[in-house]
Coordinates of C-alpha atoms in Angstrom, one line a residue:
Chain A
M1 CA -9.2 3.3 55.8
T2 CA -12.1 4.6 56.7
D3 CA -12.7 7.8 58.9
V4 CA -14.7 7.8 61.9
T5 CA -17.6 9.7 61.9
D6 CA -19.8 10.4 64.9
A7 CA -22.8 8.2 63.3
E8 CA -20.2 5.1 63.1
A9 CA -18.8 6.2 66.4
G10 CA -22.2 5.9 68.7
S11 CA -21.6 6.6 72.0
V12 CA -18.3 6.7 71.7
T13 CA -17.0 10.7 71.7
V14 CA -15.3 10.3 68.2
P15 CA -10.9 10.5 68.8
G16 CA -8.8 12.4 67.4
P17 CA -5.4 11.5 65.7
D18 CA -3.7 10.7 68.4
T19 CA -6.1 9.3 71.4
R20 CA -4.0 6.9 72.9
I21 CA -6.6 6.6 75.2
I22 CA -11.1 7.3 75.8
V23 CA -12.7 7.0 79.0
D24 CA -16.0 6.8 78.3
N25 CA -19.0 7.2 80.8
V26 CA -17.2 5.2 83.2
T27 CA -18.7 3.8 86.3
K28 CA -17.2 1.2 88.6
R29 CA -19.0 0.1 91.7
F30 CA -17.6 -2.2 94.6
T31 CA -19.5 -4.6 96.3
L32 CA -17.6 -5.2 100.2
R33 CA -18.0 -8.4 101.6
H34 CA -18.0 -8.8 104.7
S35 CA -17.5 -12.1 105.0
R36 CA -18.5 -15.5 103.3
S37 CA -18.6 -18.1 106.0
L38 CA -22.1 -20.5 105.3
K39 CA -22.6 -19.9 109.2
E40 CA -22.8 -16.3 108.6
L41 CA -24.5 -16.6 105.4
V42 CA -26.9 -18.2 107.2
V43 CA -27.6 -17.1 110.1
W44 CA -28.1 -13.5 108.0
T45 CA -30.3 -14.4 106.0
L46 CA -32.5 -16.2 108.5
R47 CA -32.9 -12.5 110.2
R48 CA -33.5 -11.1 107.2
R49 CA -30.2 -9.0 106.8
R50 CA -28.5 -10.3 103.8
E51 CA -28.4 -7.1 102.2
S52 CA -26.2 -5.6 105.6
L53 CA -23.7 -8.2 104.6
T54 CA -22.7 -6.6 101.5
N55 CA -22.3 -2.8 100.7
Q56 CA -21.7 -1.2 97.7
F57 CA -19.6 1.7 97.0
V58 CA -19.3 3.9 93.9
A59 CA -16.0 4.2 92.9
L60 CA -15.9 6.4 90.1
H61 CA -19.2 8.0 88.4
D62 CA -19.4 9.2 85.1
V63 CA -16.5 9.7 84.1
S64 CA -15.4 10.9 80.5
F65 CA -11.7 12.5 78.9
H66 CA -9.1 11.4 76.4
I67 CA -5.6 11.7 77.0
N68 CA -3.6 12.5 73.4
D69 CA -0.3 11.3 72.4
G70 CA 2.5 13.8 74.4
E71 CA -0.3 14.5 76.9
T72 CA 1.0 14.5 80.5
V73 CA -1.8 14.2 82.8
A74 CA -2.0 14.4 86.5
L75 CA -5.0 12.9 87.9
L76 CA -5.7 14.6 91.8
G77 CA -7.7 14.7 94.7
L78 CA -8.2 13.1 98.2
N79 CA -7.5 9.6 99.0
G80 CA -10.3 7.8 98.2
S81 CA -11.2 10.1 95.8
G82 CA -11.0 7.0 92.8
K83 CA -8.1 7.8 91.2
S84 CA -5.8 4.7 91.8
T85 CA -9.2 2.4 90.1
L86 CA -9.0 5.3 87.2
L87 CA -5.4 3.5 86.4
K88 CA -6.2 0.4 87.3
L89 CA -9.2 0.8 84.5
I90 CA -6.2 1.8 82.1
S91 CA -3.6 -0.6 82.5
G92 CA -6.3 -3.4 82.2
V93 CA -6.0 -5.3 86.0
M94 CA -10.4 -3.9 86.6
R95 CA -12.9 -3.4 84.2
T96 CA -15.5 -0.8 84.3
D97 CA -19.2 -1.4 85.5
D98 CA -20.7 0.6 83.0
G99 CA -19.2 2.7 80.5
K100 CA -15.9 1.5 78.7
V101 CA -12.1 2.3 78.7
L102 CA -10.2 2.4 75.8
V103 CA -6.8 2.5 74.5
R104 CA -4.3 2.4 71.6
G105 CA -0.7 0.4 71.9
N106 CA 0.6 -0.9 74.8
V107 CA 0.2 0.4 78.4
A108 CA 3.1 -0.3 81.5
G109 CA 0.7 0.3 84.4
L110 CA 3.4 1.4 87.5
I111 CA 0.6 0.7 89.4
E112 CA 2.8 -0.1 92.2
V113 CA 7.2 0.0 92.2
G114 CA 7.9 -3.8 91.7
A115 CA 5.0 -5.2 91.9
G116 CA 6.7 -8.4 90.4
F117 CA 9.6 -8.1 91.9
H118 CA 10.8 -11.4 93.9
P119 CA 13.2 -11.3 96.9
D120 CA 14.3 -14.5 96.6
L121 CA 15.9 -13.4 92.9
T122 CA 19.0 -11.5 92.2
G123 CA 18.4 -7.8 90.5
R124 CA 19.2 -9.6 87.6
E125 CA 17.0 -12.4 87.5
N126 CA 14.4 -9.8 88.3
V127 CA 15.3 -7.0 85.8
Y128 CA 14.2 -10.1 83.1
L129 CA 11.6 -11.3 85.3
N130 CA 9.6 -7.6 85.3
G131 CA 11.1 -6.8 82.4
A132 CA 8.8 -9.5 81.0
I133 CA 6.2 -9.3 83.1
L134 CA 6.0 -5.6 81.4
G135 CA 5.4 -6.9 78.0
M136 CA 9.4 -6.2 76.6
T137 CA 11.0 -8.9 74.6
E138 CA 14.1 -11.2 75.8
Q139 CA 15.9 -9.1 72.9
Q140 CA 14.7 -5.9 74.4
I141 CA 15.8 -6.5 77.4
N142 CA 19.2 -7.7 76.3
D143 CA 19.7 -4.7 74.2
R144 CA 18.5 -2.6 77.8
F145 CA 19.8 -4.7 80.4
D146 CA 23.3 -2.2 80.8
D147 CA 21.5 0.5 80.3
I148 CA 18.9 0.2 82.9
V149 CA 21.6 -1.1 85.5
A150 CA 22.9 2.1 85.0
F151 CA 20.2 4.1 85.4
S152 CA 19.7 2.2 89.0
E153 CA 22.8 2.8 89.7
I154 CA 23.4 -0.3 91.8
S155 CA 25.5 -2.4 89.0
E156 CA 28.2 -3.9 91.9
F157 CA 25.1 -5.4 93.6
I158 CA 23.4 -6.8 90.8
D159 CA 24.2 -10.0 91.0
T160 CA 23.0 -10.1 94.8
E161 CA 19.6 -11.5 96.0
V162 CA 17.0 -8.3 96.3
K163 CA 16.1 -9.4 99.3
F164 CA 19.7 -8.1 101.2
Y165 CA 18.7 -4.4 99.3
S166 CA 18.2 -1.8 101.0
S167 CA 14.2 0.3 99.8
G168 CA 15.9 2.5 98.2
M169 CA 17.9 0.6 95.8
F170 CA 15.2 -1.7 95.6
L171 CA 12.7 1.1 94.5
R172 CA 16.0 2.3 92.2
L173 CA 16.0 -1.1 90.0
A174 CA 12.1 -1.4 90.2
F175 CA 11.8 1.9 88.1
S176 CA 14.6 1.8 86.2
V177 CA 13.2 -1.0 85.0
A178 CA 9.6 0.7 84.3
V179 CA 10.6 3.8 82.8
H180 CA 13.0 1.5 79.8
T181 CA 9.6 -0.2 78.7
E182 CA 8.9 2.2 76.7
P183 CA 5.1 1.7 76.4
D184 CA 2.8 3.8 74.0
I185 CA 0.9 4.5 77.5
F186 CA 2.7 4.9 80.7
L187 CA 0.5 5.2 84.3
V188 CA 2.7 6.1 87.3
D189 CA 1.0 5.9 90.8
E190 CA 2.7 8.0 94.1
I191 CA 6.1 6.7 93.0
L192 CA 8.2 9.8 93.0
A193 CA 8.6 9.3 95.7
V194 CA 11.5 7.2 95.0
G195 CA 15.6 7.2 96.0
D196 CA 17.5 10.5 97.0
E197 CA 16.7 13.8 95.8
P198 CA 19.3 13.6 93.0
F199 CA 17.4 10.3 91.4
Q200 CA 14.4 11.9 91.9
K201 CA 15.4 14.4 89.5
K202 CA 16.8 12.2 87.2
C203 CA 13.3 9.8 87.3
L204 CA 11.6 13.3 86.4
A205 CA 14.1 13.8 83.7
R206 CA 13.8 10.7 82.6
I207 CA 10.1 11.3 82.1
R208 CA 10.4 14.4 80.5
E209 CA 12.5 12.6 77.9
L210 CA 9.6 10.3 77.7
K211 CA 6.9 13.0 77.6
A212 CA 9.2 14.5 74.1
A213 CA 9.3 11.0 72.5
G214 CA 5.9 11.4 72.6
H215 CA 4.5 8.5 75.4
A216 CA 1.3 9.5 77.0
L217 CA 1.8 9.4 81.2
V218 CA -0.9 9.9 83.2
I219 CA 0.7 10.1 87.3
V220 CA -1.2 10.2 90.5
S221 CA 0.6 11.6 92.6
H222 CA 0.0 14.0 96.3
D223 CA 2.8 16.0 95.3
L224 CA 1.3 19.4 93.4
N225 CA 4.3 20.7 93.4
M226 CA 5.5 18.0 90.8
V227 CA 2.6 17.5 88.9
A228 CA 2.6 21.0 88.2
D229 CA 5.9 21.3 87.3
L230 CA 5.7 18.0 85.4
C231 CA 2.4 18.0 83.6
E232 CA 0.1 20.9 81.4
R233 CA -3.2 18.6 81.8
G234 CA -5.3 18.3 85.5
I235 CA -8.0 16.2 86.4
L236 CA -9.0 16.5 89.8
L237 CA -11.4 13.6 91.1
E238 CA -14.0 14.0 94.2
Q239 CA -15.8 11.6 95.4
G240 CA -15.9 9.3 91.6
K241 CA -16.6 12.4 89.5
V242 CA -14.4 14.6 87.8
I243 CA -14.3 18.4 88.9
V244 CA -12.2 19.7 86.7
D245 CA -10.2 18.6 83.6
G246 CA -8.0 21.4 82.3
P247 CA -5.2 23.1 82.5
V248 CA -2.9 21.7 85.5
D249 CA -2.6 24.9 87.2
T250 CA -6.2 25.5 87.5
A251 CA -6.9 21.4 89.1
V252 CA -4.5 21.9 91.2
A253 CA -5.3 25.9 92.2
E254 CA -8.9 24.3 92.6
M255 CA -7.3 21.1 94.9
R256 CA -5.9 23.6 96.9
S257 CA -8.8 26.4 97.7
R258 CA -11.5 23.1 98.2
F259 CA -9.0 20.9 100.5
Chain B
M1 CA -4.6 14.4 57.7
T2 CA -4.7 11.1 59.2
T3 CA -7.6 9.8 60.6
V4 CA -7.7 6.9 63.8
Q5 CA -9.6 4.0 62.9
T6 CA -12.0 3.0 66.1
D7 CA -10.7 -0.8 65.9
E8 CA -6.8 0.2 66.1
F9 CA -8.3 0.9 70.0
V10 CA -8.7 -2.6 72.4
E11 CA -10.2 -2.6 75.7
P12 CA -7.3 -3.0 78.3
G13 CA -7.5 -6.1 80.3
R14 CA -9.5 -8.3 78.2
G15 CA -6.5 -10.9 77.0
A16 CA -7.2 -14.1 74.6
G17 CA -6.7 -16.3 77.4
L18 CA -4.8 -19.5 76.5
L19 CA -3.9 -18.3 73.3
D20 CA -2.8 -15.1 75.0
V21 CA 0.3 -17.5 77.4
L22 CA 1.7 -18.7 73.9
R23 CA 2.2 -15.5 72.6
R24 CA 4.4 -14.8 76.2
R25 CA 6.2 -18.3 76.3
Y26 CA 9.0 -16.2 77.5
L27 CA 7.4 -14.6 80.5
V28 CA 6.7 -18.7 81.5
K29 CA 9.8 -19.6 81.0
L30 CA 11.0 -16.8 83.3
L31 CA 8.0 -17.7 86.0
V32 CA 8.7 -21.3 86.2
R33 CA 12.4 -20.7 86.5
K34 CA 11.3 -18.3 89.9
E35 CA 9.1 -21.0 90.1
L36 CA 11.9 -23.8 90.9
R37 CA 13.9 -21.4 91.9
V38 CA 12.0 -20.1 95.4
R39 CA 10.4 -23.3 95.8
Y40 CA 14.6 -24.8 97.0
Q41 CA 15.4 -21.2 98.0
G42 CA 17.6 -22.5 100.7
S43 CA 17.3 -26.1 101.1
V44 CA 19.5 -28.4 101.4
L45 CA 18.8 -31.0 99.3
G46 CA 17.1 -29.0 96.5
L47 CA 15.3 -30.2 94.1
F48 CA 15.9 -33.7 95.1
W49 CA 13.2 -33.8 97.1
S50 CA 11.3 -34.1 94.2
Y51 CA 12.7 -37.8 93.4
L52 CA 12.8 -38.0 97.2
K53 CA 8.9 -37.5 97.7
P54 CA 7.9 -40.3 95.2
A55 CA 10.6 -42.0 96.2
V56 CA 8.6 -42.6 99.6
Q57 CA 5.8 -43.0 98.6
F58 CA 6.3 -45.5 96.9
V59 CA 8.3 -47.9 99.0
V60 CA 5.0 -47.5 101.3
F61 CA 2.9 -48.5 99.2
Y62 CA 5.7 -51.4 98.1
F63 CA 4.8 -52.7 100.9
A64 CA 1.5 -52.2 102.5
I65 CA -0.4 -53.2 99.2
G66 CA 2.9 -55.2 97.8
V67 CA 3.8 -57.7 100.9
F68 CA 1.5 -57.3 103.1
L69 CA -1.7 -57.2 101.3
G70 CA 0.0 -59.2 99.0
L71 CA -0.8 -57.6 95.3
S72 CA 2.6 -58.7 94.5
R73 CA 2.0 -62.2 93.9
N74 CA -1.1 -61.5 91.8
I75 CA 0.7 -58.9 89.7
D76 CA 4.0 -59.7 87.9
D77 CA 6.6 -56.5 88.0
F78 CA 4.4 -55.0 90.5
A79 CA 7.0 -52.5 91.1
V80 CA 6.7 -51.1 87.7
Y81 CA 2.8 -51.2 87.6
L82 CA 2.7 -49.3 90.8
F83 CA 5.6 -46.9 90.4
S84 CA 3.3 -46.0 86.7
G85 CA 0.6 -45.4 88.2
I86 CA 2.0 -43.2 91.3
V87 CA 4.0 -40.9 87.6
A88 CA 0.6 -40.5 86.5
I89 CA -1.2 -39.7 89.6
N90 CA 2.1 -37.2 91.1
Y91 CA 1.3 -35.0 87.8
F92 CA -2.0 -34.8 88.0
S93 CA -1.8 -33.7 92.2
E94 CA 1.2 -31.0 91.4
A95 CA -0.8 -29.6 88.3
F96 CA -3.9 -29.6 89.7
G97 CA -3.1 -28.5 93.3
N98 CA -0.8 -26.0 92.1
A99 CA -3.2 -24.5 89.5
T100 CA -5.6 -23.7 92.0
R101 CA -3.7 -22.1 93.7
S102 CA -1.9 -19.9 91.3
I103 CA -3.7 -17.0 91.0
V104 CA -4.7 -16.2 94.7
G105 CA -0.5 -17.3 94.9
N106 CA -0.2 -14.8 92.7
G107 CA -2.0 -11.8 94.1
A108 CA -0.1 -9.1 94.4
L109 CA 1.0 -9.4 90.9
V110 CA -2.9 -9.7 89.7
K111 CA -3.5 -7.0 91.9
K112 CA -1.2 -5.0 90.3
I113 CA -0.3 -5.4 86.7
Y114 CA -2.7 -6.5 84.1
L115 CA -1.2 -9.8 82.3
P116 CA -3.1 -13.2 80.8
R117 CA -3.8 -14.8 84.3
E118 CA -4.1 -18.1 82.8
L119 CA 0.2 -17.3 82.6
F120 CA -0.2 -18.3 86.7
P121 CA -2.2 -21.9 85.3
V122 CA 0.1 -22.7 83.4
S123 CA 3.3 -22.1 84.5
S124 CA 1.9 -24.1 87.7
L125 CA 1.4 -27.4 84.5
W126 CA 4.6 -26.5 83.1
V127 CA 6.9 -26.9 86.6
A128 CA 4.4 -30.2 87.0
M129 CA 6.0 -31.3 84.4
V130 CA 9.7 -30.3 85.0
H131 CA 9.2 -32.7 88.1
L132 CA 7.3 -35.6 86.0
F133 CA 10.4 -35.9 84.1
P134 CA 13.4 -37.5 86.4
Q135 CA 10.1 -39.2 87.4
V136 CA 9.7 -40.8 83.7
L137 CA 13.4 -41.3 83.8
V138 CA 13.5 -43.7 86.5
L139 CA 10.5 -45.2 86.2
I140 CA 11.7 -46.6 82.3
A141 CA 15.2 -47.3 84.3
G142 CA 12.6 -50.0 86.0
A143 CA 11.7 -50.7 83.9
L144 CA 13.8 -51.8 81.5
I145 CA 16.2 -54.1 84.6
A146 CA 12.2 -55.8 84.2
G147 CA 12.9 -55.9 80.2
W148 CA 11.0 -54.0 78.9
R149 CA 10.7 -54.1 75.1
P150 CA 7.3 -51.7 74.1
S151 CA 6.3 -51.5 70.9
I152 CA 5.7 -47.8 69.0
V153 CA 2.2 -48.5 69.8
Q154 CA 2.1 -48.7 73.7
L155 CA 5.0 -45.6 73.0
G156 CA 2.3 -44.2 72.0
A157 CA -0.4 -44.9 74.6
G158 CA 1.7 -43.4 77.4
V159 CA 2.5 -39.7 75.0
L160 CA -2.1 -40.1 75.2
G161 CA -2.1 -40.5 79.2
F162 CA 0.6 -38.0 79.4
L163 CA -1.7 -35.8 77.4
V164 CA -5.2 -36.8 78.7
V165 CA -3.6 -35.7 82.5
T166 CA -2.1 -32.4 80.9
V167 CA -5.0 -31.1 79.0
F168 CA -7.6 -32.3 82.3
S169 CA -5.1 -31.4 85.1
L170 CA -4.8 -27.8 83.2
G171 CA -8.9 -27.8 83.0
L172 CA -9.6 -28.3 86.5
G173 CA -7.1 -25.8 87.5
L174 CA -8.6 -22.7 85.7
L175 CA -11.4 -23.8 86.7
F176 CA -11.2 -24.2 90.3
G177 CA -8.1 -21.7 90.3
A178 CA -11.1 -19.0 89.5
I179 CA -13.3 -20.3 91.8
N180 CA -11.1 -20.5 94.6
V181 CA -10.6 -16.4 94.4
V182 CA -14.0 -16.2 95.2
F183 CA -14.7 -19.1 97.5
R184 CA -11.2 -20.2 99.4
D185 CA -13.4 -23.2 99.6
A186 CA -12.3 -24.2 96.5
E187 CA -8.7 -25.5 97.8
N188 CA -9.8 -27.3 100.6
F189 CA -12.1 -29.2 98.0
V190 CA -9.1 -29.5 95.9
D191 CA -7.0 -30.7 98.0
L192 CA -10.2 -34.2 98.7
I193 CA -10.3 -34.8 95.1
L194 CA -6.8 -35.2 95.2
M195 CA -7.0 -38.0 98.6
I196 CA -9.1 -39.6 96.6
A197 CA -7.4 -39.4 93.3
T198 CA -5.0 -41.9 94.2
W199 CA -7.6 -44.5 94.8
I200 CA -10.5 -44.5 92.7
S201 CA -8.3 -45.3 89.7
P202 CA -6.6 -48.7 89.3
V203 CA -3.1 -47.5 91.4
L204 CA -3.4 -49.3 93.9
Y205 CA -4.7 -52.4 92.7
F206 CA -5.1 -54.2 89.2
W207 CA -9.1 -53.3 86.5
T208 CA -10.3 -56.3 87.2
M209 CA -10.6 -56.5 91.1
V210 CA -13.4 -53.3 90.4
T211 CA -15.2 -55.8 87.5
E212 CA -14.9 -58.5 90.0
A213 CA -16.5 -56.4 92.8
I214 CA -18.1 -53.9 91.0
G215 CA -19.8 -56.0 88.1
T216 CA -20.0 -54.7 84.3
G217 CA -23.0 -52.5 85.0
P218 CA -23.3 -48.6 85.4
L219 CA -21.3 -48.4 88.1
W220 CA -17.8 -49.2 85.6
W221 CA -18.6 -47.3 83.2
L222 CA -18.8 -44.3 85.4
Y223 CA -15.0 -45.8 86.8
Q224 CA -14.0 -46.1 82.9
A225 CA -15.2 -42.3 81.9
N226 CA -12.9 -40.8 84.6
P227 CA -9.8 -39.5 82.6
L228 CA -7.6 -40.6 85.5
T229 CA -8.3 -43.8 84.7
A230 CA -7.2 -43.8 80.9
A231 CA -4.6 -42.0 82.1
V232 CA -3.3 -45.0 84.4
E233 CA -4.2 -47.8 82.7
L234 CA -1.9 -45.8 79.1
F235 CA 1.2 -45.7 81.1
H236 CA 0.3 -49.3 82.2
Y237 CA 0.2 -49.9 79.2
C238 CA 3.4 -48.1 78.1
F239 CA 5.7 -48.7 81.0
W240 CA 4.6 -52.0 83.3
F241 CA 2.8 -54.4 80.1
P242 CA 5.4 -54.4 77.8
A243 CA 8.2 -55.5 80.3
T244 CA 5.5 -58.2 81.8
D245 CA 5.3 -61.2 79.5
E246 CA 2.0 -59.2 77.9
T247 CA -0.5 -62.5 79.5
A248 CA -2.1 -60.3 82.0
P249 CA -5.8 -59.1 80.5
V250 CA -5.3 -55.4 78.8
L251 CA -8.7 -52.9 80.0
P252 CA -10.7 -53.7 77.1
H253 CA -10.8 -50.7 74.1
L254 CA -8.9 -48.9 76.0
G255 CA -7.1 -46.9 72.8
W256 CA -10.4 -45.6 72.6
I257 CA -11.2 -45.2 76.2
G258 CA -7.5 -42.7 75.7
L259 CA -9.1 -40.9 73.2
G260 CA -12.7 -40.4 75.0
A261 CA -10.8 -39.4 77.8
L262 CA -8.6 -37.2 75.8
G263 CA -12.2 -35.9 74.1
L264 CA -13.6 -34.9 78.3
S265 CA -10.6 -33.1 79.5
A266 CA -10.3 -31.1 76.3
L267 CA -14.1 -30.4 77.0
V268 CA -12.9 -29.7 80.8
M269 CA -10.6 -27.2 79.3
V270 CA -13.1 -25.5 77.8
L271 CA -15.1 -25.7 80.8
G272 CA -12.4 -24.3 83.0
Q273 CA -11.4 -21.4 80.6
A274 CA -15.1 -19.9 80.0
T275 CA -15.4 -19.9 83.4
F276 CA -11.8 -18.9 84.3
R277 CA -12.9 -15.7 81.9
H278 CA -16.0 -15.3 83.4
F279 CA -13.6 -14.5 86.8
D280 CA -11.1 -13.1 85.5
G281 CA -12.5 -9.3 85.2
Q282 CA -13.6 -9.7 89.5
F283 CA -10.1 -10.8 90.2
A284 CA -8.1 -7.5 91.2
Q285 CA -10.7 -6.4 93.2
E286 CA -11.6 -9.9 94.8
L287 CA -8.0 -10.8 95.9

């Protein structure tokens, strides 16, 4: 086993022993294409206005940080500041244009709870399908199935098709599957608005358990009180740039004073 | 004090392509089951539709081509001949057509959770196989009634034909599935290909009719280079030929043409996988 020195690591800053996520000088641009029809393409090209068919904007601009095991990090910022894009890059759904994202271990992304649920399948079938999508093996799902159903508190409807669920029931089951995947890195995007207050408390307790077990958590939320309570570190983004990276109270205070 | 090796770190979202699919067989199985459940949800006839459609297609072609155009007089056991070709083409159409639509169709998932995206075309292929199976059973039943006594080599030809269609349709499915994300024109283009697929391989007529019309020059070579021609002829050699008195002319060098078709299909699959990986990074933002 070789130690990593500055020289070997090159542009990547040296990861510590507990580092889980490395975000290194990451830039992400989006090209918005307004239209793709051949007719419009020809017409606009002839009028020499082809460049106005697309317009680019930079969602993330030269963002760098490390996240360690057991750290709970809140990503803060207004809509469109690049929080969700950052989560998508860490989960692998999207790729960077410049810079690098590196992760160690498996990532479970809750970019949106219930992605991968199918309304025509029963709750039970969806637990298996969604569990497998989030990276669990058949054995793991079998072992945790009872816990998942118990946590969701909808056991009497587990063999009903999900399309007959209320939105609350649906989100409970989806969240329950996700928090039982036990990933090394847990990405949460605005999902703690799930269910009624007792259920929210239960979710927060479960997230604290994951944190205590040494999992790295990255949480995107607009509920500043909740994240201040749950996370110890905050990263504030504005128009794709990191404004603050420090204790969550500092980041939340800065966010409140700015906006 | 422990240290960390940078090589433990991986870039998220960069999988090993089709190899990753092998590692996640359980998920493929669940995706296939979901697809079959959802497709026949709320339908009274259910899976029976997958028998009914080829049956109707068969009857129409049998009367139009076999009886009205008189091919059943020239080709022994024309029903078996016709159906073995239809089975091969149907398998190709379903696998290729659905694989092309699979990424756009699973857009909600592709945008939100990272999975090796090859999972979706592979699941489409598997669903097509599930539909192929009962058709092959019907075909074998028909062939047995006509007096089917295949040799080992003839059965091997059937397996080779199956492999050709499988590899060819997966390769094309990966290629057009990826392109379809950026240019939805791909779907329509694929429909066009599927429309002519039945006619540019010897499904509804006998291969000697082609050489009679266009000779054995470059056009004939081009005709034979179509992997579907090889697959259909391999199916004929497996299911139809042993049911006849075995006097009909077999396509010359059928074994080599079959292996060549498999090689060409493998090449298409490499090209499809490469294209798929090229576009893979853009899927989430283009959908």
